[in-house]
CSV table of C-alpha atoms and ligand atoms in Angstrom, one decimal:
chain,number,residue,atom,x,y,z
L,1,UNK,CA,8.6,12.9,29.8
L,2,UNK,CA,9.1,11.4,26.4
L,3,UNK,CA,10.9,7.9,27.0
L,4,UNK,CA,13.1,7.9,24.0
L,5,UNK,CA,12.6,4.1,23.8
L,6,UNK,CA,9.2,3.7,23.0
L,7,UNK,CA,7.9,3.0,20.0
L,8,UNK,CA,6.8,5.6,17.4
L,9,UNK,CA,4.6,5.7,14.0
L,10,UNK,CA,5.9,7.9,11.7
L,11,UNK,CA,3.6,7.9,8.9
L,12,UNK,CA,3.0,4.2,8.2
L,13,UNK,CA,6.0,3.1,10.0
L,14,UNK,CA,6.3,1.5,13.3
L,15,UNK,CA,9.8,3.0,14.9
L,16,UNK,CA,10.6,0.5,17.4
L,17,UNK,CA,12.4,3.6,19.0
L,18,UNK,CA,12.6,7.4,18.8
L,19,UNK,CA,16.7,7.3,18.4
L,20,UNK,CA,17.2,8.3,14.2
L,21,UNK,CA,20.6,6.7,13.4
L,22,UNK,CA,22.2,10.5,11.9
L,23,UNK,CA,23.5,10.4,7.8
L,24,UNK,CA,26.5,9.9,7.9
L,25,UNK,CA,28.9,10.2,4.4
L,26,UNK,CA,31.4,6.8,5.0
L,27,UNK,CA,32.6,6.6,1.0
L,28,UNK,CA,31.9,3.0,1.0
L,29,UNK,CA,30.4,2.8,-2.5
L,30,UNK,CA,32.1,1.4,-5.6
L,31,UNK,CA,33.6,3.9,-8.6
L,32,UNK,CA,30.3,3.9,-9.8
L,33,UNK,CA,28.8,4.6,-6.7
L,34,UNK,CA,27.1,1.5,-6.5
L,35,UNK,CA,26.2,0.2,-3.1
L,36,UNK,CA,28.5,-2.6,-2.0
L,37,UNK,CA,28.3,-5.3,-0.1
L,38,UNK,CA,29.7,-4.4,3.3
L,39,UNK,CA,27.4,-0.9,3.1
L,40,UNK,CA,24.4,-3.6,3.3
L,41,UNK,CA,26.4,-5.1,6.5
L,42,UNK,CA,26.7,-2.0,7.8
L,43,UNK,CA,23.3,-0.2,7.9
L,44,UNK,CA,22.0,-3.8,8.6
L,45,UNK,CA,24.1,-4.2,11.9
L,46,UNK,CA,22.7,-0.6,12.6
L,47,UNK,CA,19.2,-1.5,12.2
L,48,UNK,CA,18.3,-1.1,15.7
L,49,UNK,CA,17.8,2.7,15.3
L,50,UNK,CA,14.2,3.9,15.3
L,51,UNK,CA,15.2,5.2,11.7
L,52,UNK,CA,18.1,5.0,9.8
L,53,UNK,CA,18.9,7.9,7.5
L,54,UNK,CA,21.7,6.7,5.3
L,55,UNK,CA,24.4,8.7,4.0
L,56,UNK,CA,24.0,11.5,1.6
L,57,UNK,CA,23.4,10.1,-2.0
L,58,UNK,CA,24.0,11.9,-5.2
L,59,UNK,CA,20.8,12.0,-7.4
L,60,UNK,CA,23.1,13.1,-10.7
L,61,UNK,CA,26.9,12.3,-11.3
L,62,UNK,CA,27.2,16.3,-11.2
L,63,UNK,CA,25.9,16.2,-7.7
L,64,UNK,CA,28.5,13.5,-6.4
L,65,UNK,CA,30.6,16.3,-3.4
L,66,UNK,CA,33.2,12.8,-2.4
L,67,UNK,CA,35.1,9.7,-4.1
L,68,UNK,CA,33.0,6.6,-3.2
L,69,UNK,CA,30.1,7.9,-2.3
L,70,UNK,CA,26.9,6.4,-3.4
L,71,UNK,CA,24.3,7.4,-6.2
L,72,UNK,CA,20.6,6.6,-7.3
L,73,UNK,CA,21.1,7.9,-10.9
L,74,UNK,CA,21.7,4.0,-12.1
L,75,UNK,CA,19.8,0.3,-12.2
L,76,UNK,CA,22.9,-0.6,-10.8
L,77,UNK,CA,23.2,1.3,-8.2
L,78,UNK,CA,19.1,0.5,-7.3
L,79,UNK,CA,20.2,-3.0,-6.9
L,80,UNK,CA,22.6,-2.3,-4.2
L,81,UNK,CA,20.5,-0.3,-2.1
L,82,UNK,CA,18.3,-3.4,-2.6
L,83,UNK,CA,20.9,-5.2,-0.4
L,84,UNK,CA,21.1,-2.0,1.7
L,85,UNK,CA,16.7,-2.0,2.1
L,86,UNK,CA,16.5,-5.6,2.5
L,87,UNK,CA,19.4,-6.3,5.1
L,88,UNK,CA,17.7,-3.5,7.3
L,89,UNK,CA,14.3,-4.8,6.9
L,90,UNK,CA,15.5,-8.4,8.2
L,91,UNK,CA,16.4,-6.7,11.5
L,92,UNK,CA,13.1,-4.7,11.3
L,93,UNK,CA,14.5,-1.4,10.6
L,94,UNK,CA,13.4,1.2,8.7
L,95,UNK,CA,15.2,3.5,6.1
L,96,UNK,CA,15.5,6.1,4.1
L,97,UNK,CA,18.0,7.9,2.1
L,98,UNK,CA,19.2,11.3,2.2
L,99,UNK,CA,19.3,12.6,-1.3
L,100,UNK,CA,22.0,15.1,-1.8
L,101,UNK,CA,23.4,17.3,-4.5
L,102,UNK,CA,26.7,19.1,-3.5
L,103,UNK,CA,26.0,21.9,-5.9
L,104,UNK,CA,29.3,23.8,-5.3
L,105,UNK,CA,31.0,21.4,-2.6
L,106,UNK,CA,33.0,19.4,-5.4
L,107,UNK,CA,35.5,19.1,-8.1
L,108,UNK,CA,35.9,18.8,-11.3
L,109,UNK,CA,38.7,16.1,-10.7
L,110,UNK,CA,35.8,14.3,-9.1
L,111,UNK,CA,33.2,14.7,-11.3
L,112,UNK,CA,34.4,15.9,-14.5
L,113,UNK,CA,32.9,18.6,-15.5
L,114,UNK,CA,32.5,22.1,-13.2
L,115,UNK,CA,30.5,22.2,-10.0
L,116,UNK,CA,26.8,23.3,-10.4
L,117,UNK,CA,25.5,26.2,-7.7
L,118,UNK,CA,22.9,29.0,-7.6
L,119,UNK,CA,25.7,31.4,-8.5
L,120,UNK,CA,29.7,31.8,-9.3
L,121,UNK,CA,30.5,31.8,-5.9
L,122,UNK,CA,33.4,29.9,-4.6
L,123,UNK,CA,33.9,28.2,-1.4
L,124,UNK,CA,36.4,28.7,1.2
L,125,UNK,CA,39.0,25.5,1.7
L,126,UNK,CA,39.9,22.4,-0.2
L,127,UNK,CA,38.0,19.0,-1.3
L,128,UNK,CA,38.6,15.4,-1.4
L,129,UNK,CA,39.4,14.4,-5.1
L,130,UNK,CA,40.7,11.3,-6.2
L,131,UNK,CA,44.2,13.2,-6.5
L,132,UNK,CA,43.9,14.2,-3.2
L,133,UNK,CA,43.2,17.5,-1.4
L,134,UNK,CA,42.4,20.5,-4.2
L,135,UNK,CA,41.0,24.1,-3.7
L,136,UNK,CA,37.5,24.3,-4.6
L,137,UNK,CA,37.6,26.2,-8.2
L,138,UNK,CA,34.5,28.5,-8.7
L,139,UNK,CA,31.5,26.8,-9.6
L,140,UNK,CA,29.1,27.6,-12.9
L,141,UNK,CA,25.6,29.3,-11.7
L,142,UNK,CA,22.8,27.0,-13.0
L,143,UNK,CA,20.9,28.6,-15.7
L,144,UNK,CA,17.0,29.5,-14.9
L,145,UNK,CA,16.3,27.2,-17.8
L,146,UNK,CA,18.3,24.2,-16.3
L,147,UNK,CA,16.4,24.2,-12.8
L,148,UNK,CA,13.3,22.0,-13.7
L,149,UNK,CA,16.1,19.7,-14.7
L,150,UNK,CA,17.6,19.3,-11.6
L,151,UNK,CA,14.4,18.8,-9.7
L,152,UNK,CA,13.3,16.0,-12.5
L,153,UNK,CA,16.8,14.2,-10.7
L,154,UNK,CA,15.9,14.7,-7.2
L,155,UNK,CA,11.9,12.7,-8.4
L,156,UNK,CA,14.4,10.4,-10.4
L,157,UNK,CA,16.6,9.5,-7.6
L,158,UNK,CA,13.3,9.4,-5.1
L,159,UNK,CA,11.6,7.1,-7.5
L,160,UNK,CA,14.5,4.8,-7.5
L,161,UNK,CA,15.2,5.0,-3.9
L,162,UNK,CA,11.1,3.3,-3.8
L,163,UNK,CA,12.0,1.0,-6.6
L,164,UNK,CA,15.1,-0.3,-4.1
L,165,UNK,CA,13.1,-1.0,-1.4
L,166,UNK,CA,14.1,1.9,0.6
L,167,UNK,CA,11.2,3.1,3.1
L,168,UNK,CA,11.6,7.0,2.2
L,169,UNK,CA,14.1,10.0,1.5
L,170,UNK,CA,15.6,12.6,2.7
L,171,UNK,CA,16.0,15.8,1.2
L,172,UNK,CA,19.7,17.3,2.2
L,173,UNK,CA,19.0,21.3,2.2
L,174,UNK,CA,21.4,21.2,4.8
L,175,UNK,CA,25.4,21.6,5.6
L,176,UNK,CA,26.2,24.3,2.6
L,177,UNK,CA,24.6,21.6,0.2
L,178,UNK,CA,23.0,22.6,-3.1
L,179,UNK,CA,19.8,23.3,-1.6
L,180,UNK,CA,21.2,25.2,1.3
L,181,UNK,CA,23.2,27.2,-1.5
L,182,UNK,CA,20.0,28.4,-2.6
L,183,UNK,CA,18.4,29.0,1.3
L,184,UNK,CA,21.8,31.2,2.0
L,185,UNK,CA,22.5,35.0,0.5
L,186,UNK,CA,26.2,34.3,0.3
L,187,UNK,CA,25.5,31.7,-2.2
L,188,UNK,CA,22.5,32.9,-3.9
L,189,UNK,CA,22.7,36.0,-5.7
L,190,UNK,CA,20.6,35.4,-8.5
L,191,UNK,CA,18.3,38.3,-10.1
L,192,UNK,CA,15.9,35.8,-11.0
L,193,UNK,CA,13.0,34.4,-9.2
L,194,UNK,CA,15.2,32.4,-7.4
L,195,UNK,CA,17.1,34.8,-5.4
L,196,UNK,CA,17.2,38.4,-3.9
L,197,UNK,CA,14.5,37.8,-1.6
L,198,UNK,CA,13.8,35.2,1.5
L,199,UNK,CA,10.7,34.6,-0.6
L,200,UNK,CA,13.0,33.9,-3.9
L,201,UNK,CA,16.0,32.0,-1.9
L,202,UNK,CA,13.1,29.3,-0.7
L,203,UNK,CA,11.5,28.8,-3.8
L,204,UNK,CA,14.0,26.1,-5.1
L,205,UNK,CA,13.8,24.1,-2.2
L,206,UNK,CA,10.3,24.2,-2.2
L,207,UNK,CA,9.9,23.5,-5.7
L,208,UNK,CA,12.1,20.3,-5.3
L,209,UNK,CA,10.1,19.1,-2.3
L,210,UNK,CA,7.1,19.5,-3.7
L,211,UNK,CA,7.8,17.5,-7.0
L,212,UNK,CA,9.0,14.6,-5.0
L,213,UNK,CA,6.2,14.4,-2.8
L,214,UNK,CA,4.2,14.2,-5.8
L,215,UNK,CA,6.2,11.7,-7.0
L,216,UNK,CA,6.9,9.0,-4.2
L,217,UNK,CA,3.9,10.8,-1.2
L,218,UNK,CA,4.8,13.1,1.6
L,219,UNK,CA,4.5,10.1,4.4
L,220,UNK,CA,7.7,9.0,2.0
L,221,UNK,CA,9.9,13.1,2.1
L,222,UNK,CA,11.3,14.1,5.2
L,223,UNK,CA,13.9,17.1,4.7
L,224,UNK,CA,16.8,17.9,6.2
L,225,UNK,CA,17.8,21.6,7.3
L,226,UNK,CA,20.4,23.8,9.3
L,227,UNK,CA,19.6,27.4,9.7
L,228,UNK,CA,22.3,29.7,10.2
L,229,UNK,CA,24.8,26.9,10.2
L,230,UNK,CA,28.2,27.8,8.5
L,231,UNK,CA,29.5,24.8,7.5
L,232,UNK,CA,30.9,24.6,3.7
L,233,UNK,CA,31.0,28.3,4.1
L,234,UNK,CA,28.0,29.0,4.4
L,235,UNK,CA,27.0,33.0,6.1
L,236,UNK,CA,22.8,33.2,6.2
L,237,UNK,CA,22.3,36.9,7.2
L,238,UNK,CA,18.5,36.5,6.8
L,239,UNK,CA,17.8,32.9,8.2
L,240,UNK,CA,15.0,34.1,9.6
L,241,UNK,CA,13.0,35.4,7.5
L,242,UNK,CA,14.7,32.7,4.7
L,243,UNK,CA,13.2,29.9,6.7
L,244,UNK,CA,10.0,31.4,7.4
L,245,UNK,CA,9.1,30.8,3.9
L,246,UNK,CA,10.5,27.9,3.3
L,247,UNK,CA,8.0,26.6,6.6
L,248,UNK,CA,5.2,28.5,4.4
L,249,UNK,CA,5.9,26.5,1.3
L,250,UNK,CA,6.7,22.7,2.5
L,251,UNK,CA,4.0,22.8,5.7
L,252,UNK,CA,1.2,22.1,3.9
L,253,UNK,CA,2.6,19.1,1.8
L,254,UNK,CA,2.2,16.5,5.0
L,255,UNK,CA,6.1,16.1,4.9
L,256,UNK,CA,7.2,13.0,7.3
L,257,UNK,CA,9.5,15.0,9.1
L,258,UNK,CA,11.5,18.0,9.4
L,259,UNK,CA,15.2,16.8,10.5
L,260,UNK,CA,16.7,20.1,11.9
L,261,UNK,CA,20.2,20.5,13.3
L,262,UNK,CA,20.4,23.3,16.1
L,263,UNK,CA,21.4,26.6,15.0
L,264,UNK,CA,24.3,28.6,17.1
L,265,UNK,CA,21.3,31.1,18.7
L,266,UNK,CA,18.8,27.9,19.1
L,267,UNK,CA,16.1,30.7,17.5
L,268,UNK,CA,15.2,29.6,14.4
L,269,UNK,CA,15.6,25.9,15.0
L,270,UNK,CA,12.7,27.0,17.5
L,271,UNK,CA,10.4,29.0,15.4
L,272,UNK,CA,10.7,25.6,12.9
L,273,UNK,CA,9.7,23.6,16.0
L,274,UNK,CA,6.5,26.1,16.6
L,275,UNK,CA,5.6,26.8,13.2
L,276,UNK,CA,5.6,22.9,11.5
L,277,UNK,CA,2.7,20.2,12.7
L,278,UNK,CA,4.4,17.4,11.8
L,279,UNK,CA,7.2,14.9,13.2
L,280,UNK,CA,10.7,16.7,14.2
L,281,UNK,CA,13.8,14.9,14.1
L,282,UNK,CA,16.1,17.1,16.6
L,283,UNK,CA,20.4,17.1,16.1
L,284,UNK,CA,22.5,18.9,18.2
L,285,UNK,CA,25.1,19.2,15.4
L,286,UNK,CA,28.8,19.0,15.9
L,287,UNK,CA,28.8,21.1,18.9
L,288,UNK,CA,28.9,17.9,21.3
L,289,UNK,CA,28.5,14.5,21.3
L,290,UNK,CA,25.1,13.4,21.6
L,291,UNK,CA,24.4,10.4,24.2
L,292,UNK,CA,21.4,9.3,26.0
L,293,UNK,CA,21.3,12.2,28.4
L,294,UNK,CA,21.2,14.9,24.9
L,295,UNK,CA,18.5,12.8,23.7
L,296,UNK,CA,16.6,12.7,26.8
L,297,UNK,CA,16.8,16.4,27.5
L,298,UNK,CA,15.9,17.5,24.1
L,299,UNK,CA,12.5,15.4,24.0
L,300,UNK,CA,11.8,16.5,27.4
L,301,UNK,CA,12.2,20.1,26.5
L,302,UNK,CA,9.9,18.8,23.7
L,303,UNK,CA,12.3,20.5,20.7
L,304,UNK,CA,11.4,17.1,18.6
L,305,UNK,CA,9.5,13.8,18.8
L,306,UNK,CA,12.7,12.0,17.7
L,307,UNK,CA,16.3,12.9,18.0
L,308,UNK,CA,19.3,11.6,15.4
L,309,UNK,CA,22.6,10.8,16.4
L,310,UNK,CA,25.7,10.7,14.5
L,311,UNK,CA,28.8,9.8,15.7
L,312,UNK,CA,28.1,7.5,18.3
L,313,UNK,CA,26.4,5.0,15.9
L,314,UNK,CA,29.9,4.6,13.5
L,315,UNK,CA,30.9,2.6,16.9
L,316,UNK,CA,28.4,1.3,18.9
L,317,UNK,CA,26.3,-0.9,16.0
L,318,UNK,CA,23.9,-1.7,18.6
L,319,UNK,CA,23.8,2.0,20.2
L,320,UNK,CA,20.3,1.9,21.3
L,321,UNK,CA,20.4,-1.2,23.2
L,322,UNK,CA,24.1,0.1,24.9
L,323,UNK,CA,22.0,3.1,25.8
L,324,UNK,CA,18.8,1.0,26.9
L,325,UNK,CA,21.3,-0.9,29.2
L,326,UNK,CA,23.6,2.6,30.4
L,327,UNK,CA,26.1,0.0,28.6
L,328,UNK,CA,29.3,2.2,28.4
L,329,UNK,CA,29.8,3.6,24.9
L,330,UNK,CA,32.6,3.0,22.2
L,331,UNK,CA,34.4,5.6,20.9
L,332,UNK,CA,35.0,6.2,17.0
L,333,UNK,CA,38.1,6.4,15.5
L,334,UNK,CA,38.3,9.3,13.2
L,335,UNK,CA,41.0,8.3,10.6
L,336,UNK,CA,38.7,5.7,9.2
L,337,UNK,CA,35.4,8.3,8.6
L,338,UNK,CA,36.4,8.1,5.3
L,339,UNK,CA,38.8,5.7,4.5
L,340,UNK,CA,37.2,2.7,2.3
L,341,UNK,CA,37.2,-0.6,2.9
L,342,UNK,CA,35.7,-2.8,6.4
L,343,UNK,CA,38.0,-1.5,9.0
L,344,UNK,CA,36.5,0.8,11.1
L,345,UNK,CA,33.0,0.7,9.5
L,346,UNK,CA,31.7,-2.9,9.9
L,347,UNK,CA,34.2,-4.3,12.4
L,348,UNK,CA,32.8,-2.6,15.6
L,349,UNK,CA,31.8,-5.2,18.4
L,350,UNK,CA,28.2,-5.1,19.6
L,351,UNK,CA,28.2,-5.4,23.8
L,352,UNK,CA,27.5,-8.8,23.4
L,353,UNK,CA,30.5,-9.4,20.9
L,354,UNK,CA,32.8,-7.7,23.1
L,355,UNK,CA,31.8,-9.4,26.7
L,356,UNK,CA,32.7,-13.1,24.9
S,401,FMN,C1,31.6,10.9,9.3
S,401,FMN,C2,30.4,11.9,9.2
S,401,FMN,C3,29.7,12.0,8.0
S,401,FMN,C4,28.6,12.8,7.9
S,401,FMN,N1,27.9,12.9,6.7
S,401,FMN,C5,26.7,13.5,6.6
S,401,FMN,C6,25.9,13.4,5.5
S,401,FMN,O1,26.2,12.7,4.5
S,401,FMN,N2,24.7,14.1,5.5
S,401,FMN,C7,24.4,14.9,6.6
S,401,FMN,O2,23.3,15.5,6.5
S,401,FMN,N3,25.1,15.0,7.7
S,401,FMN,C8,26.3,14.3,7.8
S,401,FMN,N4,27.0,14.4,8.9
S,401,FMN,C9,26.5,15.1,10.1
S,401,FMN,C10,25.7,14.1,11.0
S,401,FMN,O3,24.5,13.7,10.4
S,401,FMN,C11,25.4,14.8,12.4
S,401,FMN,O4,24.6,15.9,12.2
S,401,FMN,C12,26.6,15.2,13.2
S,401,FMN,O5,27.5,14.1,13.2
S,401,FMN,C13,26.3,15.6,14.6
S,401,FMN,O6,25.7,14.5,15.4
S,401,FMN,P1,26.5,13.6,16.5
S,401,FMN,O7,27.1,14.6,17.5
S,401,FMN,O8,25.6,12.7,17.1
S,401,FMN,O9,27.6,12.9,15.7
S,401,FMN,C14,28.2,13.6,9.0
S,401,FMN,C15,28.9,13.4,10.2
S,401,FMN,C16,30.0,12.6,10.3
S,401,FMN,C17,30.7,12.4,11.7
């Protein structure tokens, strides 16, 4: 059996584990969505993961989906994932940051203009603003013209994500995202190239994986995907097929990893497992909560060579050594996800801090 704690290379990192701290969106950043301070306390007190993956990160203003949530569109905002980078490295972590565009998950309250998205489709529910809770408005459907625009800011935001000192990124076609807008045919129904078939839905995500991987190197790209999940209101009738060729398209590039949360049937997550010859980053989604005993039984049943988990790390800073020890877990508290500011984010007790 895989023993979760021993070390792993992925690409020309040494994981000192095989347990991938999850991204996790904690609207820590300033207005700008600079990095602050207490972000670079936070992943650093975390940095006993195998792998952090930070929360999602807007590569545009356009793409920002939450107040506070951090960008890599500025040289400001490069200099505080410096702090992020360096305050992981100093506890030998390793990390890299999940670039995501929210496409259609937003508001123009938020981000002053309208939502971008494959096509004028709008979402189901309401959105954080800065004015509070507002129904999604329909978003505009990015012109054909516009795409090779939005890929040069996923290379931008990779490039500056190297330039921080940040070990790689991950590409966020996952959770109803802009990329999974394109993947899904309730949000894709473009009559160009880019939609109407599997073939067309993938080519987006392709396109913007492949760009970055010539920009920053594939042992640098992991991506991030959840086939036939529905969150964000998301309904993939075709997953299948749909993620069939997007395996064609971003196998041969070398990718670091494929980060794939389980779908409901467990089929397709499978067919990714069987069909892609790199490293797997397993996550049993929200279904659960993931503990030693999920991670165990997932590398055993050999669905991944790694396995992420969420939750668990927002309260237990030093997670893998409390599951190294069958230390008795802390649990979260939910009403500070999202709330700003150092309670509930860096104020967690390690085992250690608690016993004295
Ligand atoms: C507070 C919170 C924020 C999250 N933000 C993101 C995000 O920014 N990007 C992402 O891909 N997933 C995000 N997720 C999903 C997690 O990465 C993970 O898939 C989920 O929490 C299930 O794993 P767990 O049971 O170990 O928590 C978030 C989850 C939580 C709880």
């Amino acid at each position: 059996m895989s023993d979760v704690f021993a070390p792993f290379s992925l690409g020309p990192h040494e994981l000192s584990n095989r347990i991938v701290m999850a991204p996790m969106t904690r609207n820590r950043a300033d207005a700008d969505g600079v990095p602050t301070d207490i972000m670079a306390t936070y992943y650093g007190q975390r940095a006993g993961a195998g792998l952090i993956v930070t929360e999602g990160v807007q590569p545009s203003s356009t793409g920002q989906g939450y107040p506070h949530t951090p960008g890599l569109h500025s040289d400001e905002q490069v200099e505080g994932w410096r702090k992020v980078a360096d305050a992981v490295h100093a506890e030998g972590g390793v990390v890299f940051a999940q670039i995501m565009h929210a496409g259609r998950i937003s508001h123009p309250a938020l981000i002053g203009t309208q939502p971008v998205a494959p096509s004028e489709v709008k979402p189901a529910g309401e959105v954080f603003t800065p004015e509070g809770l507002k129904p999604f408005e329909t978003p505009r459907a990015l012109e054909t013209a516009e795409l090779p625009g939005i890929v040069a800011e996923y290379v931008d935001a990779a490039r500056r994500a190297v330039a921080a000192g940040l070990d790689g990124v991950e590409l966020h076609a996952a959770n109803g995202y802009l990329l999974q807008q394109f993947l899904s045919d309730n949000t894709n129904q473009r009559t160009d190239e880019y939609g109407g078939s599997p073939e067309n839905r993938a080519r987006f995500v392709i396109e913007v994986t492949q760009a970055v991987v010539e920009a920053i190197g594939a042992e640098r790209v992991g991506i991030r995907l959840s086939p036939g999940g529905d969150f964000n209101d998301i309904h993939e009738t075709e997953a299948a097929q749909t993620y069939a060729e997007l395996l064609a398209g971003i196998k041969p590039l070398g990718l670091a990893y494929l980060h794939v949360i389980d779908d409901p049937s467990g089929e397709v997550a499978s067919a990714l497992r069987e069909g892609f010859d790199g490293t797997v980053i397993v996550n049993t989604g929200f279904a659960g909560s993931s503990d030693l005993s999920t991670a165990q039984e997932a590398l055993a049943q050999d669905r991944g060579e790694l396995f992420s988990i969420g939750r668990a790390f927002i309260s237990n800073p030093d997670l893998v050594e409390r599951l190294k020890a069958d230390a008795p877990l802390a649990d979260p508290d939910m009403d500070t996800f999202y709330a700003g500011g150092a309670k509930g984010y860096v104020d967690y007790p390690t085992l250690e801090e608690s016993a004295a």
